[in-house]
Amino acid sequence: MAADLKQTFGFEQVDTAERRRRIRDLFDAIAPRYDLMNDLMSFGIHRLWKRRFVRRVLAAARPATDTFVDLAGGTGDIARLLHAGGAQNVVVVDASAAMMRQGRAQPGTPRVLRWVAAEGERLPFADETLDVVTISFGLRNMSDPDAALREIHRVLKPGGRLFCLEFSQPAWWLKPFYDLYSFLVIPRLGAMVAGHPRAYRYLVESIRRFPGQKALTEKIGAAGFDDVSWRNLSFGIAAIHHARKGGAA
Ligand SMILES: C[S@@+](CC[C@H](N)C(=O)[O-])C[C@H]1O[C@@H](n2cnc3c(N)ncnc32)[C@H](O)[C@@H]1O
C-alpha cells in the first residue's frame, strides 16, 4: 500500500510545502462529493460522532462570548453544530477554498459563520486571542501535525481549550474487519461516488499511519498543553482528545 501511495501521490518524496499543496489539491478535487462520501462510508455515524464532539465542546465553553475556531473545518459541519448550540463567534479555517465554498453553499449554513483560507501550520491569528480551537478529522491531514499543534497552542488564550476529533486505534477484535472494510470498500466507493479512488486510498492510509490515542496524547502534551485526556467513540475507531493551555481560565 505504501508503494502504491508513492506512485499515486509521491507524498513521501516531496518537501512539506509540496505535500501541503498536494493535500489541498486532493480536497479541492473531492469537495463536491465530500459530504455524501462521509455519509456513505460511515453509514452516517460521523454525524453522531460530530454531535457528541460538539456537545462536549459546548459543555466546557462559554458559547455566548467565546471565540471558536474550527480548524480544517472543511464544509463546516462542526461550525454549523457549534452555531446551532449557541456559539456566537465561529470561524472556519481550511486550506481548501473548494471545501469551504461547498460548505457556504449548503442550505441552512448561517451567514454569521466566517470562513478563512489558511493552513494549520501557519495560523493567521495573533498570540493568545482564541478561546477554543476544534479540529475534526483534520489533524492527520496536516503535513506537519506537531507544528499545527504548536500553532494552536500559540493562538489560544491562557486557559483556552483544544478539542480534536480524529480516527484512532480501534479495539483489537474490531481491527481485522475495520482494515478489510477500509482497504477494500472505501477506495471502491471513492471510485464510484467521488471518481477519486486514489484520494480515498490516501485517506485510508493516512488513518492507518496516524498515532493512536496514547501517542496523540503525548504529541499534544509535547506541544505545550496541560490536562490532556481522550474518550473513545465506537470502540476506538475515533477518539475525542481534549486539552487545556496552562494559565488562567
Ligand atoms: C477530512 S477533511 C475534514 C473536514 C471537516 N472538519 C469534517 O470533520 O468533516 C480534512 C480537511 O482538512 C483540510 N486541510 C488539510 N490540510 C490542511 C492544513 N494544512 N491546514 C488547514 N486545513 C487543512 C482539508 O482541506 C479538508 O477540508
Short mmCIF file of C-alpha atoms and ligand atoms in Angstrom, two decimals:
data_model
loop_
_atom_site.label_atom_id
_atom_site.label_comp_id
_atom_site.label_asym_id
_atom_site.label_seq_id
_atom_site.Cartn_x
_atom_site.Cartn_y
_atom_site.Cartn_z
CA MET A 1 0.00 0.00 0.00
CA ALA A 2 2.86 2.39 0.81
CA ALA A 3 4.42 1.75 -2.61
CA ASP A 4 1.07 2.43 -4.20
CA LEU A 5 0.86 5.75 -2.39
CA LYS A 6 4.30 6.74 -3.63
CA GLN A 7 3.23 6.01 -7.18
CA THR A 8 -0.01 7.92 -6.89
CA PHE A 9 0.94 10.96 -4.84
CA GLY A 10 4.64 10.70 -4.02
CA PHE A 11 3.87 12.26 -0.62
CA GLU A 12 6.87 10.57 0.97
CA GLN A 13 9.27 12.06 -1.54
CA VAL A 14 8.34 15.71 -1.51
CA ASP A 15 9.04 18.58 0.86
CA THR A 16 6.35 19.80 3.24
CA ALA A 17 5.31 22.78 1.08
CA GLU A 18 4.72 20.50 -1.90
CA ARG A 19 2.96 17.95 0.30
CA ARG A 20 0.66 20.69 1.60
CA ARG A 21 -0.15 21.75 -1.95
CA ARG A 22 -0.97 18.17 -2.97
CA ILE A 23 -3.23 17.63 0.04
CA ARG A 24 -5.04 20.89 -0.71
CA ASP A 25 -5.45 19.85 -4.36
CA LEU A 26 -6.81 16.50 -3.20
CA PHE A 27 -9.51 18.13 -1.07
CA ASP A 28 -10.30 20.66 -3.80
CA ALA A 29 -10.89 17.68 -6.12
CA ILE A 30 -13.16 15.68 -3.81
CA ALA A 31 -15.03 18.70 -2.32
CA PRO A 32 -18.24 18.32 -4.40
CA ARG A 33 -18.82 14.77 -3.13
CA TYR A 34 -17.10 15.03 0.26
CA ASP A 35 -20.25 15.14 2.43
CA LEU A 36 -22.03 12.39 0.52
CA MET A 37 -18.94 10.17 0.74
CA ASN A 38 -18.71 10.70 4.50
CA ASP A 39 -22.34 9.63 4.92
CA LEU A 40 -21.86 6.54 2.75
CA MET A 41 -18.50 5.46 4.18
CA SER A 42 -19.57 5.77 7.80
CA PHE A 43 -23.27 4.85 7.37
CA GLY A 44 -23.96 8.31 8.79
CA ILE A 45 -22.10 7.57 12.02
CA HIS A 46 -19.75 10.55 11.51
CA ARG A 47 -22.76 12.78 12.17
CA LEU A 48 -23.34 11.15 15.59
CA TRP A 49 -19.64 11.49 16.44
CA LYS A 50 -19.67 15.15 15.43
CA ARG A 51 -22.78 15.87 17.52
CA ARG A 52 -21.21 14.22 20.53
CA PHE A 53 -17.98 16.12 19.94
CA VAL A 54 -19.77 19.48 19.78
CA ARG A 55 -21.84 18.71 22.90
CA ARG A 56 -18.57 18.10 24.72
CA VAL A 57 -17.04 21.34 23.39
CA LEU A 58 -20.05 23.47 24.31
CA ALA A 59 -20.30 21.95 27.78
CA ALA A 60 -16.77 23.16 28.54
CA ALA A 61 -17.03 26.59 26.87
CA ARG A 62 -18.96 29.85 27.19
CA PRO A 63 -20.82 29.80 23.87
CA ALA A 64 -22.14 33.37 24.01
CA THR A 65 -18.76 35.04 24.48
CA ASP A 66 -16.01 32.62 23.43
CA THR A 67 -14.21 32.81 20.09
CA PHE A 68 -14.26 29.40 18.39
CA VAL A 69 -12.02 28.44 15.50
CA ASP A 70 -12.81 25.19 13.71
CA LEU A 71 -9.52 24.33 12.08
CA ALA A 72 -9.54 22.17 8.92
CA GLY A 73 -13.26 22.87 9.10
CA GLY A 74 -13.91 21.74 5.52
CA THR A 75 -17.56 22.08 4.58
CA GLY A 76 -18.49 23.43 8.01
CA ASP A 77 -20.20 20.52 9.81
CA ILE A 78 -18.69 21.41 13.18
CA ALA A 79 -19.18 25.16 12.73
CA ARG A 80 -22.89 24.67 11.94
CA LEU A 81 -23.34 22.47 15.03
CA LEU A 82 -21.46 24.95 17.23
CA HIS A 83 -23.66 27.76 15.99
CA ALA A 84 -26.82 25.68 16.49
CA GLY A 85 -25.68 25.06 20.08
CA GLY A 86 -25.41 28.79 20.80
CA ALA A 87 -21.84 29.67 19.79
CA GLN A 88 -21.91 33.27 18.53
CA ASN A 89 -18.41 33.74 17.22
CA VAL A 90 -17.32 30.88 14.96
CA VAL A 91 -14.58 30.96 12.34
CA VAL A 92 -13.88 28.10 9.92
CA VAL A 93 -10.25 27.82 8.82
CA ASP A 94 -9.30 25.47 6.00
CA ALA A 95 -6.58 25.13 3.37
CA SER A 96 -9.07 24.22 0.63
CA ALA A 97 -11.19 27.04 -0.77
CA ALA A 98 -13.31 24.48 -2.64
CA MET A 99 -14.27 22.65 0.58
CA MET A 100 -15.35 25.93 2.18
CA ARG A 101 -17.25 27.05 -0.95
CA GLN A 102 -19.17 23.79 -0.78
CA GLY A 103 -19.99 24.41 2.89
CA ARG A 104 -21.05 28.02 2.44
CA ALA A 105 -23.46 27.00 -0.31
CA GLN A 106 -25.20 24.37 1.84
CA PRO A 107 -28.79 25.28 2.71
CA GLY A 108 -29.04 26.27 6.35
CA THR A 109 -25.47 27.48 6.70
CA PRO A 110 -25.67 30.53 8.99
CA ARG A 111 -24.42 33.73 7.39
CA VAL A 112 -22.64 34.75 10.57
CA LEU A 113 -20.03 32.00 10.18
CA ARG A 114 -16.71 33.34 8.95
CA TRP A 115 -14.51 31.38 6.54
CA VAL A 116 -10.76 31.86 6.29
CA ALA A 117 -8.43 30.14 3.83
CA ALA A 118 -5.25 29.32 5.76
CA GLU A 119 -3.07 26.44 6.86
CA GLY A 120 -2.98 24.95 10.32
CA GLU A 121 0.79 25.14 10.41
CA ARG A 122 0.65 28.96 9.98
CA LEU A 123 -2.49 30.31 11.57
CA PRO A 124 -3.45 33.92 10.75
CA PHE A 125 -4.22 34.84 14.38
CA ALA A 126 -2.25 36.81 16.94
CA ASP A 127 -0.84 35.09 20.03
CA GLU A 128 -3.34 34.26 22.78
CA THR A 129 -6.50 35.52 21.06
CA LEU A 130 -8.82 32.46 20.83
CA ASP A 131 -10.82 30.63 23.49
CA VAL A 132 -11.48 27.32 21.76
CA VAL A 133 -9.94 25.53 18.78
CA THR A 134 -11.73 22.48 17.40
CA ILE A 135 -10.30 20.19 14.75
CA SER A 136 -12.32 17.33 13.35
CA PHE A 137 -10.70 14.75 11.08
CA GLY A 138 -8.15 17.37 10.12
CA LEU A 139 -5.01 16.89 12.20
CA ARG A 140 -3.90 13.78 10.35
CA ASN A 141 -4.08 15.67 7.04
CA MET A 142 -1.67 18.36 8.18
CA SER A 143 1.72 17.99 6.56
CA ASP A 144 3.23 18.74 9.99
CA PRO A 145 0.75 17.92 12.80
CA ASP A 146 3.29 18.83 15.50
CA ALA A 147 3.72 22.31 14.02
CA ALA A 148 -0.08 22.69 13.81
CA LEU A 149 -0.44 21.72 17.49
CA ARG A 150 2.21 24.29 18.45
CA GLU A 151 0.36 26.91 16.38
CA ILE A 152 -2.94 26.07 18.09
CA HIS A 153 -1.20 26.42 21.45
CA ARG A 154 0.24 29.80 20.39
CA VAL A 155 -3.11 31.31 19.36
CA LEU A 156 -5.13 30.06 22.35
CA LYS A 157 -5.54 32.32 25.35
CA PRO A 158 -4.19 31.03 28.68
CA GLY A 159 -6.85 28.57 29.86
CA GLY A 160 -8.07 28.11 26.26
CA ARG A 161 -9.07 24.66 25.05
CA LEU A 162 -8.28 22.34 22.19
CA PHE A 163 -10.76 19.65 21.14
CA CYS A 164 -9.68 17.15 18.50
CA LEU A 165 -11.93 14.54 16.87
CA GLU A 166 -9.88 12.09 14.84
CA PHE A 167 -9.73 8.49 13.68
CA SER A 168 -7.78 6.39 16.16
CA GLN A 169 -6.87 2.80 17.04
CA PRO A 170 -9.92 0.50 17.19
CA ALA A 171 -10.15 -2.35 19.70
CA TRP A 172 -8.08 -5.40 18.67
CA TRP A 173 -11.13 -7.55 17.90
CA LEU A 174 -12.56 -4.91 15.56
CA LYS A 175 -9.33 -4.16 13.70
CA PRO A 176 -9.35 -7.00 11.11
CA PHE A 177 -12.91 -6.16 9.98
CA TYR A 178 -12.17 -2.46 10.04
CA ASP A 179 -9.00 -2.88 7.93
CA LEU A 180 -10.83 -5.06 5.44
CA TYR A 181 -13.60 -2.52 5.09
CA SER A 182 -11.17 0.41 4.87
CA PHE A 183 -8.89 -1.01 2.23
CA LEU A 184 -11.41 -2.93 0.13
CA VAL A 185 -14.64 -0.98 0.32
CA ILE A 186 -13.68 2.69 0.80
CA PRO A 187 -11.44 3.13 -2.30
CA ARG A 188 -14.15 1.41 -4.41
CA LEU A 189 -16.79 3.75 -3.01
CA GLY A 190 -14.39 6.62 -3.69
CA ALA A 191 -14.16 5.47 -7.30
CA MET A 192 -17.91 5.04 -7.78
CA VAL A 193 -19.19 8.09 -5.93
CA ALA A 194 -16.38 10.66 -5.99
CA GLY A 195 -14.46 9.47 -9.04
CA HIS A 196 -11.24 9.54 -6.99
CA PRO A 197 -10.21 6.07 -5.76
CA ARG A 198 -6.62 7.18 -5.16
CA ALA A 199 -7.69 10.08 -2.97
CA TYR A 200 -9.68 7.71 -0.79
CA ARG A 201 -6.82 5.21 -0.69
CA TYR A 202 -4.66 8.07 0.61
CA LEU A 203 -7.29 8.92 3.26
CA VAL A 204 -7.43 5.32 4.46
CA GLU A 205 -3.64 5.11 4.55
CA SER A 206 -3.44 8.40 6.48
CA ILE A 207 -5.78 6.92 9.11
CA ARG A 208 -3.59 3.85 9.47
CA ARG A 209 -0.42 5.94 9.87
CA PHE A 210 -1.87 8.43 12.36
CA PRO A 211 -0.88 7.96 16.03
CA GLY A 212 -3.30 6.15 18.31
CA GLN A 213 -4.93 7.53 21.47
CA LYS A 214 -1.87 7.44 23.75
CA ALA A 215 0.64 8.63 21.16
CA LEU A 216 -1.58 11.57 20.21
CA THR A 217 -1.96 12.44 23.90
CA GLU A 218 1.84 12.62 24.12
CA LYS A 219 2.08 14.78 20.99
CA ILE A 220 -0.49 17.23 22.34
CA GLY A 221 1.40 17.37 25.65
CA ALA A 222 4.69 17.93 23.78
CA ALA A 223 3.12 20.97 22.05
CA GLY A 224 2.74 22.55 25.50
CA PHE A 225 -0.81 21.60 26.53
CA ASP A 226 -1.89 20.53 30.03
CA ASP A 227 -4.58 18.13 31.23
CA VAL A 228 -4.70 16.10 28.01
CA SER A 229 -7.38 13.42 28.02
CA TRP A 230 -9.27 11.34 25.48
CA ARG A 231 -12.52 9.46 25.09
CA ASN A 232 -13.12 6.67 22.57
CA LEU A 233 -16.02 6.64 20.11
CA SER A 234 -17.28 3.40 18.55
CA PHE A 235 -14.68 1.18 20.26
CA GLY A 236 -11.79 3.47 19.36
CA ILE A 237 -12.48 3.85 15.63
CA ALA A 238 -12.44 7.54 16.50
CA ALA A 239 -11.48 9.46 19.64
CA ILE A 240 -12.04 12.90 21.12
CA HIS A 241 -8.92 14.45 22.65
CA HIS A 242 -9.30 17.42 24.95
CA ALA A 243 -6.51 19.65 26.29
CA ARG A 244 -6.06 22.97 28.02
CA LYS A 245 -3.44 25.66 27.65
CA GLY A 246 -1.96 26.45 31.05
CA GLY A 247 -2.73 29.73 32.81
CA ALA A 248 -5.91 31.48 33.87
CA ALA A 249 -9.25 30.00 32.77
C1 LIG B 1 -11.12 15.01 6.22
S1 LIG B 1 -11.48 16.72 5.98
C2 LIG B 1 -12.33 17.16 7.47
C3 LIG B 1 -13.32 18.25 7.26
C4 LIG B 1 -14.25 18.56 8.45
N1 LIG B 1 -13.50 19.06 9.59
C5 LIG B 1 -15.06 17.35 8.84
O1 LIG B 1 -14.92 16.89 10.00
O2 LIG B 1 -15.83 16.85 8.03
C6 LIG B 1 -9.87 17.42 6.23
C7 LIG B 1 -9.82 18.91 5.95
O3 LIG B 1 -8.52 19.37 6.31
C8 LIG B 1 -8.15 20.38 5.41
N2 LIG B 1 -6.69 20.53 5.47
C9 LIG B 1 -5.76 19.68 5.03
N3 LIG B 1 -4.53 20.15 5.31
C10 LIG B 1 -4.70 21.32 5.96
C11 LIG B 1 -3.82 22.28 6.51
N4 LIG B 1 -2.50 22.12 6.44
N5 LIG B 1 -4.35 23.37 7.10
C12 LIG B 1 -5.70 23.55 7.15
N6 LIG B 1 -6.59 22.68 6.65
C13 LIG B 1 -6.10 21.57 6.05
C14 LIG B 1 -8.67 19.88 4.08
O4 LIG B 1 -8.77 20.91 3.11
C15 LIG B 1 -10.02 19.30 4.49
O5 LIG B 1 -11.06 20.22 4.38
#
